[in-house]
Coordinates of C-alpha atoms in Angstrom, one line a residue:
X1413 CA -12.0 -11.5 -52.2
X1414 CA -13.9 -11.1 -48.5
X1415 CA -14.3 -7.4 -47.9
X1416 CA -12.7 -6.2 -44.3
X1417 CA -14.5 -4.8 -41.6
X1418 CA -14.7 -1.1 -41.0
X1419 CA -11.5 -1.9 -38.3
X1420 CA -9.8 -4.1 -40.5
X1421 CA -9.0 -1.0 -42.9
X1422 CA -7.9 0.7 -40.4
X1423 CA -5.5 -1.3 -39.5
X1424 CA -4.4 -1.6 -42.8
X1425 CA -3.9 2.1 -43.3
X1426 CA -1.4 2.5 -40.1
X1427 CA 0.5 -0.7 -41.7
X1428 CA 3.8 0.2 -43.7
X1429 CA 3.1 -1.8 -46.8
X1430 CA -0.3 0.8 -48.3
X1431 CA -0.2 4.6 -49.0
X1432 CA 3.3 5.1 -49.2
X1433 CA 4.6 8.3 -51.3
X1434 CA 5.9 7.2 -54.7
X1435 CA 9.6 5.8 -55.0
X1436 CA 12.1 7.9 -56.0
X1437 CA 13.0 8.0 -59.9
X1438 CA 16.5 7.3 -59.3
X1439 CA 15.8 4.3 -57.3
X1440 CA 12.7 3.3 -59.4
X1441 CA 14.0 3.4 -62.5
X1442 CA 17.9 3.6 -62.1
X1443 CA 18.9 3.6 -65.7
X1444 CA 17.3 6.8 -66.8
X1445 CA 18.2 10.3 -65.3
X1446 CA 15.0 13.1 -64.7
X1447 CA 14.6 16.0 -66.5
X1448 CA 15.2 17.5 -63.6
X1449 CA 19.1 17.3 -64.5
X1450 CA 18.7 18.8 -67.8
X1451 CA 20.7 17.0 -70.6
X1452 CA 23.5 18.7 -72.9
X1453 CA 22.3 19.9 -76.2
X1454 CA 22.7 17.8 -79.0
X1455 CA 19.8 18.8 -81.2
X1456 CA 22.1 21.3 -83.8
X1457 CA 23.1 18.9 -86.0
X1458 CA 23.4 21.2 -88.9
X1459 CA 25.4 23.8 -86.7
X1460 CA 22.9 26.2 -86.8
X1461 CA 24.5 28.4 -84.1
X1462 CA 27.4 29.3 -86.5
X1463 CA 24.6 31.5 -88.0
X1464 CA 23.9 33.6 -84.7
X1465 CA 26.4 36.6 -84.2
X1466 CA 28.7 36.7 -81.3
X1467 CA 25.8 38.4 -79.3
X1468 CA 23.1 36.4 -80.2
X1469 CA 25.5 32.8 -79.1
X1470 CA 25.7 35.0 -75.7
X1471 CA 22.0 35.2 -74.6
X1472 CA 21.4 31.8 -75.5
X1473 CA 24.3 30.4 -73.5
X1474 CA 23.0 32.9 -70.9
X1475 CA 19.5 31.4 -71.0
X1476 CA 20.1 28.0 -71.7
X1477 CA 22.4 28.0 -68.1
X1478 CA 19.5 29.9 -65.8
X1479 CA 17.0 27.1 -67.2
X1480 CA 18.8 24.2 -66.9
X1481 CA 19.8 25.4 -63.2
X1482 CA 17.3 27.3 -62.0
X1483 CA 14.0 26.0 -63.1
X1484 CA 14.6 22.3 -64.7
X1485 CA 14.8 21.1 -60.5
X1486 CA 11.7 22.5 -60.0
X1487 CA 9.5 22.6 -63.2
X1488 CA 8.0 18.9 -62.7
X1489 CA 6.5 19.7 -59.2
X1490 CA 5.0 22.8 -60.3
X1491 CA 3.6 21.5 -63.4
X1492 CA 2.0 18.8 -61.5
X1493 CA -0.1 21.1 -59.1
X1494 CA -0.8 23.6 -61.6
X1495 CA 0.7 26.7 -59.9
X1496 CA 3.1 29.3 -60.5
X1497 CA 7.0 29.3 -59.9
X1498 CA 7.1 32.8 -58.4
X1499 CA 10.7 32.0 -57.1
X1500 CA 11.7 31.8 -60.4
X1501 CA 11.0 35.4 -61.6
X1502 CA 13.7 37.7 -59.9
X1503 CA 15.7 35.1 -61.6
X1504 CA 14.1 35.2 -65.2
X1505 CA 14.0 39.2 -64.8
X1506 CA 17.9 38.7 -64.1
X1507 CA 18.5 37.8 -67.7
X1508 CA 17.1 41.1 -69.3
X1509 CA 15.2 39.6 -71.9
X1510 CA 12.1 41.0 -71.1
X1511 CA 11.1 44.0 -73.6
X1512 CA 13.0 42.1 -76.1
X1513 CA 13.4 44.0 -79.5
X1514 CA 12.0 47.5 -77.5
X1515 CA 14.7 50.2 -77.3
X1516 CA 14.8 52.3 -74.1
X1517 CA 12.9 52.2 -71.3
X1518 CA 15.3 49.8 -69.6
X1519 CA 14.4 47.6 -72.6
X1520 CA 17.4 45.5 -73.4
X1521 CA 16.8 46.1 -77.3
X1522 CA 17.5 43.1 -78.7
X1523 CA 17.3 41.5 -82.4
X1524 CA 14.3 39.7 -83.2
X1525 CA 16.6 37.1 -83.9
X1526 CA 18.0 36.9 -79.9
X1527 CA 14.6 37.4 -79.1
X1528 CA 13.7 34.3 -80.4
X1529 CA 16.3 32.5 -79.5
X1530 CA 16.0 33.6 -76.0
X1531 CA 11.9 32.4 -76.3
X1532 CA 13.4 28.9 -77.7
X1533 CA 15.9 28.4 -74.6
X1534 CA 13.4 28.8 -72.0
X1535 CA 10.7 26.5 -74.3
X1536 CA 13.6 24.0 -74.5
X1537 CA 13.3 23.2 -70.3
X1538 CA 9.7 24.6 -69.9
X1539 CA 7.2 25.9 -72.3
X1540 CA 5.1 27.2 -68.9
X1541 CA 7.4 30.0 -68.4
X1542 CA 8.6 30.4 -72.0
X1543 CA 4.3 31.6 -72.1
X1544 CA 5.0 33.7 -68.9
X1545 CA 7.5 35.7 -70.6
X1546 CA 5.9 35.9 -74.3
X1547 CA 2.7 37.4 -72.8
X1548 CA 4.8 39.6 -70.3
X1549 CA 7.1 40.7 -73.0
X1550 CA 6.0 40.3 -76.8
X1551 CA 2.6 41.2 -75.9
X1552 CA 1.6 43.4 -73.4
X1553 CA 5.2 45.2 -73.2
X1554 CA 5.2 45.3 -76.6
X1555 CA 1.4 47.0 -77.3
X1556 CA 2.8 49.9 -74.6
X1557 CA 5.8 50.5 -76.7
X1558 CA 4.0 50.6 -80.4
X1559 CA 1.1 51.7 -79.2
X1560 CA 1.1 53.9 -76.0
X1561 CA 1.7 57.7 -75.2
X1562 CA 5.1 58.7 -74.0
X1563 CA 4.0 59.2 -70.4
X1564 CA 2.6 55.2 -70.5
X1565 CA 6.0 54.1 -72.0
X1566 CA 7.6 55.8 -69.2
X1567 CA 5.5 54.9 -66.4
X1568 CA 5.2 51.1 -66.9
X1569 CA 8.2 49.4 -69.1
X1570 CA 11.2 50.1 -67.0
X1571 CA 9.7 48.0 -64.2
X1572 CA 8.1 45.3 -66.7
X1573 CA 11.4 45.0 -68.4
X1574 CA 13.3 43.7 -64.8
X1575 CA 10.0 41.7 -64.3
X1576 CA 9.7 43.6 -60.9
X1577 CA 5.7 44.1 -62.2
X1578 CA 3.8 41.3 -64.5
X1579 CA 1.7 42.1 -67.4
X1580 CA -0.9 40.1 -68.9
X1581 CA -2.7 41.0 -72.5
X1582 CA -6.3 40.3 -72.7
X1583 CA -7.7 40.2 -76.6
X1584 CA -10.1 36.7 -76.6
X1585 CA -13.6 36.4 -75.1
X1586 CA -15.8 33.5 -74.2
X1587 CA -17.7 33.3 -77.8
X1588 CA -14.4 35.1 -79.7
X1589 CA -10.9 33.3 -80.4
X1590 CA -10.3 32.9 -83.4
X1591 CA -13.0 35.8 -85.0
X1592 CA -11.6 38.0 -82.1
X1593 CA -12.1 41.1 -83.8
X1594 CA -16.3 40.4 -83.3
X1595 CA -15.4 41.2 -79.4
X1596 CA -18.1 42.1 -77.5
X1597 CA -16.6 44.2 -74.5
X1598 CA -17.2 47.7 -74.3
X1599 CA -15.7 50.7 -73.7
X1600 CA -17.9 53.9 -73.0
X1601 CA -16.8 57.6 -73.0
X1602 CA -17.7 59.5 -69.2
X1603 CA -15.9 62.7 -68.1
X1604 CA -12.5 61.9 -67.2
X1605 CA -12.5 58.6 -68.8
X1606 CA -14.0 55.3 -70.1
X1607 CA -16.1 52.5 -69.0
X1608 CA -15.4 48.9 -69.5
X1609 CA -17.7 46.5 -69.5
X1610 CA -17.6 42.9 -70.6
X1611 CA -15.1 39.4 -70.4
X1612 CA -11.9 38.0 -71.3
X1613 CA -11.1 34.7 -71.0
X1614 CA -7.7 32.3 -71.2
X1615 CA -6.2 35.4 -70.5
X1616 CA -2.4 34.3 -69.3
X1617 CA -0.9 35.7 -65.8
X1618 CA -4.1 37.1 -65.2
X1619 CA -4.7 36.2 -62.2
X1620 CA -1.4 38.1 -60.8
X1621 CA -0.9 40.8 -62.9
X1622 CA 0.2 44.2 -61.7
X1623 CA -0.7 45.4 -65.4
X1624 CA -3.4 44.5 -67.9
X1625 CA -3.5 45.6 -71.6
X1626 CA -7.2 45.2 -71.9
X1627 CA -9.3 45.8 -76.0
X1628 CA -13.1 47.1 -75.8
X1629 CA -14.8 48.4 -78.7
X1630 CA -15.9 52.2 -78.3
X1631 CA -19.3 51.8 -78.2
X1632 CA -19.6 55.7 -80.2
X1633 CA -17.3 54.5 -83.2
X1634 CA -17.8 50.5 -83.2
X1635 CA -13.7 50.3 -83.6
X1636 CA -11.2 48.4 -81.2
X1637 CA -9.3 50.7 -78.4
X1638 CA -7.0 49.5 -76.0
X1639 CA -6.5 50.3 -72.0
X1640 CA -4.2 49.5 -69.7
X1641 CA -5.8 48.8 -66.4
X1642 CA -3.7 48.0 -63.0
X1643 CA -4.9 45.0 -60.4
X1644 CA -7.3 45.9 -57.7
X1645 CA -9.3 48.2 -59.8
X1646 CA -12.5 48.6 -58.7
X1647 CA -14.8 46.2 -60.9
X1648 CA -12.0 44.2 -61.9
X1649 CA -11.9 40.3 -61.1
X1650 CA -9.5 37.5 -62.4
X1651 CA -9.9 34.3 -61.6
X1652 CA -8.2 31.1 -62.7
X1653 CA -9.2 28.9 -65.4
X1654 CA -8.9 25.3 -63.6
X1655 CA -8.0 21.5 -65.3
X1656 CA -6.0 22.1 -67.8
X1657 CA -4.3 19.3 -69.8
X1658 CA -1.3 21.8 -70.9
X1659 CA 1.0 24.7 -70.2
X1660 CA -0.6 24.0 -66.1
X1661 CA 2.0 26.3 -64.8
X1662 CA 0.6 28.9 -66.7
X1663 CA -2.2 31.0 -64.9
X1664 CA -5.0 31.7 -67.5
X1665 CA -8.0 33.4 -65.5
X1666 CA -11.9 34.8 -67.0
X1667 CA -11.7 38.4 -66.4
X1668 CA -14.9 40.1 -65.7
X1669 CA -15.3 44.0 -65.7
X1670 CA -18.5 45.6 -64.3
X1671 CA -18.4 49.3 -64.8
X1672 CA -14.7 49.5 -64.9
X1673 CA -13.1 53.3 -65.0
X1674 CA -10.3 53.6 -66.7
X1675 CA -9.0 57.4 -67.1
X1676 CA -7.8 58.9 -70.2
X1677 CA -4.4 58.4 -69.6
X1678 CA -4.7 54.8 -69.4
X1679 CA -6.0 54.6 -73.2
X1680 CA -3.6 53.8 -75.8
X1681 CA -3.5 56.6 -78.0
X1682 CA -1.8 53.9 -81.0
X1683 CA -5.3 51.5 -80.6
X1684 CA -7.7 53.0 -83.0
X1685 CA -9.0 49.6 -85.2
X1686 CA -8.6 45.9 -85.0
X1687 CA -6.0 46.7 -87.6
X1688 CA -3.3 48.3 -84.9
X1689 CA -3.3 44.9 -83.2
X1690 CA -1.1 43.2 -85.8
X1691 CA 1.6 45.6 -85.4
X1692 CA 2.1 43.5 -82.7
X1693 CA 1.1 39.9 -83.3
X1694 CA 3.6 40.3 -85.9
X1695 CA 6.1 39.8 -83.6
X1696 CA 4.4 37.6 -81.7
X1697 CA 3.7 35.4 -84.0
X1698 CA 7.3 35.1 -84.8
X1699 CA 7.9 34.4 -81.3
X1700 CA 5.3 31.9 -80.5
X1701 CA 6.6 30.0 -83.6
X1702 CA 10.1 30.1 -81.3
X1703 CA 8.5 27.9 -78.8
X1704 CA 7.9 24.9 -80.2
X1705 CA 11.1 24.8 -81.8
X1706 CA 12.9 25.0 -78.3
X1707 CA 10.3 22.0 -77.1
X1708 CA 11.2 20.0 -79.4
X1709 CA 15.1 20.7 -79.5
X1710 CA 14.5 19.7 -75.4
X1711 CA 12.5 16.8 -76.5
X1712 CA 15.6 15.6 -78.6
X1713 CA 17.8 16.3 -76.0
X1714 CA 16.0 13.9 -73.5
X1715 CA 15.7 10.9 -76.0
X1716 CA 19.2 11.4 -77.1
X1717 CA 20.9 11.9 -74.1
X1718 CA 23.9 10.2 -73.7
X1719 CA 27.1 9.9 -71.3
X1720 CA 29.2 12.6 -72.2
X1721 CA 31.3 15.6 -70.8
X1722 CA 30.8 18.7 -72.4
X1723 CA 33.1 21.7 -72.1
X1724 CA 31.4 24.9 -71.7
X1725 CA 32.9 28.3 -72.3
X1726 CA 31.5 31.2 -69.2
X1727 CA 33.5 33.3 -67.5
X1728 CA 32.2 32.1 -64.2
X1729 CA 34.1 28.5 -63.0
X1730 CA 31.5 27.7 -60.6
X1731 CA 28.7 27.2 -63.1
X1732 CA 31.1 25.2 -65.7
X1733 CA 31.7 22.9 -62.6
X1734 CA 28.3 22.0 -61.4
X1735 CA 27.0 21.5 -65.5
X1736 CA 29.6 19.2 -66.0
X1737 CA 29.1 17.6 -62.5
X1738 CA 25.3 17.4 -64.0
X1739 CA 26.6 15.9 -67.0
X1740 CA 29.1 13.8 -66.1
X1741 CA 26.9 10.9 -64.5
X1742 CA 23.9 11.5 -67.2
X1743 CA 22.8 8.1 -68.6
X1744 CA 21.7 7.5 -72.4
X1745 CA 18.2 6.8 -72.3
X1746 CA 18.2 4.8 -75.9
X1747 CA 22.1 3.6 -75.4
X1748 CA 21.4 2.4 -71.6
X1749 CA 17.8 0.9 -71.8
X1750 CA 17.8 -2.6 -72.9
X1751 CA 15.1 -4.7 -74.3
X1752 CA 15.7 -8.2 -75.6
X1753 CA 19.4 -8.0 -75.0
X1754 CA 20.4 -4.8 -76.4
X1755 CA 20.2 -1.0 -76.4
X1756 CA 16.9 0.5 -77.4
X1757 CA 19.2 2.4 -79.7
X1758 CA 20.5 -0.9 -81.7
X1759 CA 16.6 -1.1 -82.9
X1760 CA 16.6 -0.2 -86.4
X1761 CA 12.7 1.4 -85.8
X1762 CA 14.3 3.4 -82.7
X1763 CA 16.8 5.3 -84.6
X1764 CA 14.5 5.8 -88.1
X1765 CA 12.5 7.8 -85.0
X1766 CA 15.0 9.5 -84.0
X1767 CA 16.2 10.6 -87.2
X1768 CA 13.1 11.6 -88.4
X1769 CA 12.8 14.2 -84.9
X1770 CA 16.4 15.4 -85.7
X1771 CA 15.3 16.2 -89.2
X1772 CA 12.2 18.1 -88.4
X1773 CA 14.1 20.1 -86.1
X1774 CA 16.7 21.1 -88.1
X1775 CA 14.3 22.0 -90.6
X1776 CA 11.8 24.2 -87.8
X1777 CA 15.0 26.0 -86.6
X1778 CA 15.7 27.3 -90.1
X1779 CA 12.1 28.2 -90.9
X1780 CA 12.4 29.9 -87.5
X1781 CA 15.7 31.8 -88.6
X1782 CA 14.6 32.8 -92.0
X1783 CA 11.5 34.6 -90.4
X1784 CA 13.5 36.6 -88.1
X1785 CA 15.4 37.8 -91.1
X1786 CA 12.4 38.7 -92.7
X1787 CA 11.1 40.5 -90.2
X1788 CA 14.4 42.5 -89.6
X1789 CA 14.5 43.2 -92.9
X1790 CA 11.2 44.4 -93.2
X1791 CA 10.1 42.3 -95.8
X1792 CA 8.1 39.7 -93.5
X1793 CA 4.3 39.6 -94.5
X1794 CA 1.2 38.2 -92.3
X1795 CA 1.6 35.3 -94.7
X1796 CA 4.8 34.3 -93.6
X1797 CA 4.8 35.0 -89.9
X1798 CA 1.2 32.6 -90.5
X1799 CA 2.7 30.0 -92.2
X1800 CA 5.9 30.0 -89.9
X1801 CA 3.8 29.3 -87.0
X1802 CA 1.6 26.5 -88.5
X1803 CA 3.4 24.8 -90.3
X1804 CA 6.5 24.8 -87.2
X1805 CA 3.5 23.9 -84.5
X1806 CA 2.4 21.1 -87.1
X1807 CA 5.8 19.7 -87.2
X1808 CA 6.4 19.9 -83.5
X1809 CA 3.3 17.7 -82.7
X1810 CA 4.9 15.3 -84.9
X1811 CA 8.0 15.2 -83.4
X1812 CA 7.1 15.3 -79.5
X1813 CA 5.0 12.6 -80.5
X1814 CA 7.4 10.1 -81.7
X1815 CA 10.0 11.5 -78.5
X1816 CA 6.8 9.9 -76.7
X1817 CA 6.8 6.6 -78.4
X1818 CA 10.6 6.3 -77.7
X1819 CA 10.5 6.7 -74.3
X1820 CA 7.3 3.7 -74.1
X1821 CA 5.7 3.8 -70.5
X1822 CA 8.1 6.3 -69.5
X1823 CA 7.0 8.5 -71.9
X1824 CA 4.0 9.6 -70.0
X1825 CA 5.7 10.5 -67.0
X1826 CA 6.6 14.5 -66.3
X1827 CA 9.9 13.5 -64.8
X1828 CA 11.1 12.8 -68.0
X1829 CA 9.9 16.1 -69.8
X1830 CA 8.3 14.4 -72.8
X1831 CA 5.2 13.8 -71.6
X1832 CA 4.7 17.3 -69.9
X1833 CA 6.2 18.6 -73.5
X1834 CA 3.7 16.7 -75.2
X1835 CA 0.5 18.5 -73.0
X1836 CA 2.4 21.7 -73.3
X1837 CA 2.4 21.9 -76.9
X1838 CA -1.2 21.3 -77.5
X1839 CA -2.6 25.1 -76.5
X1840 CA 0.7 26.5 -78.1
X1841 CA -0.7 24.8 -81.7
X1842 CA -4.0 26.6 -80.7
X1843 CA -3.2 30.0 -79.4
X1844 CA -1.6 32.9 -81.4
X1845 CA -3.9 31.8 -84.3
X1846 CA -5.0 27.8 -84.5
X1847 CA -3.3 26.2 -87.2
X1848 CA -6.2 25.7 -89.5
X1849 CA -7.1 30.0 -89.2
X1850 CA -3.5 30.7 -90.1
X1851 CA -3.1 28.5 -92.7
X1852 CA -6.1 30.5 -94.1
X1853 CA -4.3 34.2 -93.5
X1854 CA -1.1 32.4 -95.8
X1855 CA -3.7 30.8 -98.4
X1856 CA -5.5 34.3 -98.4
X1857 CA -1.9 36.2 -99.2
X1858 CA -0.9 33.6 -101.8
X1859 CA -4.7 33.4 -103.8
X1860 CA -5.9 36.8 -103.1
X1861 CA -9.6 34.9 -101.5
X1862 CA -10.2 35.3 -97.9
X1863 CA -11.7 32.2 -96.9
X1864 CA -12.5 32.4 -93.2
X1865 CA -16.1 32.5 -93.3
X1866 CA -18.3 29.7 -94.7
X1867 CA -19.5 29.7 -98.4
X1868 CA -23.3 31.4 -98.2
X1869 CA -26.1 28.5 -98.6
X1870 CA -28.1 28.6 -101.8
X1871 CA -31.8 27.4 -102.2
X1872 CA -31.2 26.4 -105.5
X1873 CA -31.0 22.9 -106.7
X1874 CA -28.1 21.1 -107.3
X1875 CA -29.8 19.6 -110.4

């Protein structure tokens, strides 16, 4: 091939046949519908929802219908540049989910059990802001409420629960994730107040957040505190973490402090040891295991989807008519894609696949379930919540995985939510406790022999 001249390529890049913009999806690949017109749900196969109470079935309806409209359009582009959906907040704060299980305080004091179910409905059409809210919500609202004064309660949940301020909950470090009670940041006692110095890093919404729950250790009794610094403090910086593979909508920033003051009445008076922490990755942990179900249900819901109109109970006719408009022209991805003269879902291999997906997720969601009612009850230990999210992360891998082989070339395309569910999973099977470190807090509850450090060497001889 002869090389052209410097004024040869310029006239190739005025020409209409090189650089255009990508075609459309619906004229590119006319048999398949985008994710951006979400699909009906068809992943409860053991009617799961018959277990939820009348108000539980009402926040997931209520969810499900702000997701599919309001963010599903939009999810793909954002995803793709790595930023933020800000427009989508007022609308996210609309549902009163935030606060979750917290009682007053403009809290909307739900049961863990809506709580999760709420976590898996926004998961099911975008695991980016399904991390917004957990961070938001079950951690840094929920540190305030267990363990803050009456004055911080007061002062800062009522605006975080209608998501008109963003909080962000800042626990790892650069050398400490999973050994994150070894943190290195400082906190040291001056008239008035406390001084924080040190780093924090994959710290989600970060780099916007009106509200920080920062942990130092008190450099006088070697112990974990906590703090809640606002933005813009003096000595404060946030910046964003850049590349990521996963979760890209997601803001994770380094946060540096340099001689930070925080007042006393910024300290949490409830953060005394590493210990108080777990009051509230309890719950979190319960929750993060709520988001990978929801991916996968969505997951299931895009390889199944098929040509069908579904009738939809809300009290508002306007939405009911523009989801079924939605649904009404949806093609089936398996029935409608042929190969070698017939469906993809004739294939005796396709539908083992999909089987085995269906399977796994009916078995997550009642893994899922059970744990709420654990928790509610009071009976939930750190072995369970562990175990819950391992073992549910472990089986969503598996089953976003095959969703991928289904859709072949397809599959790694955003537009069609696999693929971006597939990145998206991979820091939710890391964070909150990787699988392998939680499989060790369940195997340390069932044997009595923590495990997490490595065996001591010995000098001696083998022989």
């Amino acid at each position: 091939m002869k090389v052209p001249d410097s004024k040869s390529q310029e006239d190739i890049a005025k020409s209409s046949y090189f650089g255009l913009p990508a075609l459309d999806v619906a004229v590119a690949f006319p048999q398949a519908t985008p994710a951006s017109i979400f699909p009906p749900s068809v992943s409860d196969y053991y009617q799961f929802d018959d277990l939820l109470t009348p108000e539980e079935q009402a926040v997931r309806l209520k969810v499900r219908e702000c997701m599919e409209k309001d963010v599903a359009p939009i999810m793909t582009k954002y995803w793709e540049k790595a930023e933020f959906p800000f427009e989508v907040i007022p609308k996210l704060g609309a549902l009163r989910v935030a606060g979750g299980s917290i009682k007053g305080y403009g809290c909307p004091n739900l049961s863990i059990t809506a709580n999760a179910i709420a976590t898996a409905e926004v998961a099911r059409v975008d695991a980016s802001c399904s991390t917004f809210i957990l961070v938001h919500s079950s951690l840094a609202m929920l540190t305030i409420a267990l363990c803050g004064s009456e004055a911080q309660k007061q002062k800062y949940l009522p605006s975080l629960s209608e998501l008109k301020t963003v909080a962000c909950w800042a626990l790892t470090e650069p050398d400490y994730g999973s050994d994150a009670s070894a943190l290195k940041t400082t906190a040291r006692k001056v008239e008035g107040g406390w001084i924080l110095d040190g780093q924090k890093r994959w710290i989600g919404n970060s780099t916007f957040a009106d509200v920080l729950v920062i942990f130092a250790r008190n450099t006088a009794t070697n112990q974990i505190n906590g703090f809640i610094l606002e933005k813009n403090t003096p000595g404060l910086q946030a910046t964003k973490i850049e590349n990521k593979i996963g979760l890209r909508m997601v803001q994770n920033g380094d946060i540096l402090m340099k001689n930070v003051f925080v007042p006393d009445e910024d300290r949490l008076p409830g953060v005394n040891s590493f210990q108080d922490t777990n009051k509230v990755l309890a719950v979190s942990r319960v929750m993060v295991a709520w988001q990978p179900i929801g991916i996968t249900m969505g997951v299931y819901d895009m390889c199944h989807r098929s040509n069908v109109d579904v009738a939809i109970d809300s009290p508002r006719r306007d939405q009911v008519v523009v989801i079924k408009l939605a649904l009404s022209f949806i093609i089936g991805y398996l029935k409608e894609r042929k190969q070698f003269g017939a469906p993809l879902a004739a294939f005796q291999l396709n539908q083992q696949k999909l089987v085995r997906m269906l399977g796994n997720v009916q078995a997550m969601l009642l893994v899922g379930w059970r744990l709420c009612k654990l928790y509610e009850s009071g009976k939930m230990t750190p072995g369970h919540a562990s175990l819950g999210k391992s073992w549910i992360s472990a089986k969503a891998r598996e089953t976003v995985s095959l969703g991928r082989e289904l859709l072949g070339g397809n599959g790694i395309l955003a537009d069609f939510l696999v693929a971006k569910a597939f990145c998206d999973l991979e820091p939710i099977y890391t964070y909150e406790g990787t699988y392998d470190i939680n499989t060790l807090v369940t195997g340390r509850e069932i044997t009595g022999i923590a495990s997490f450090k490595p065996a001591a060497k010995s000098n001696r001889s083998r022989l």
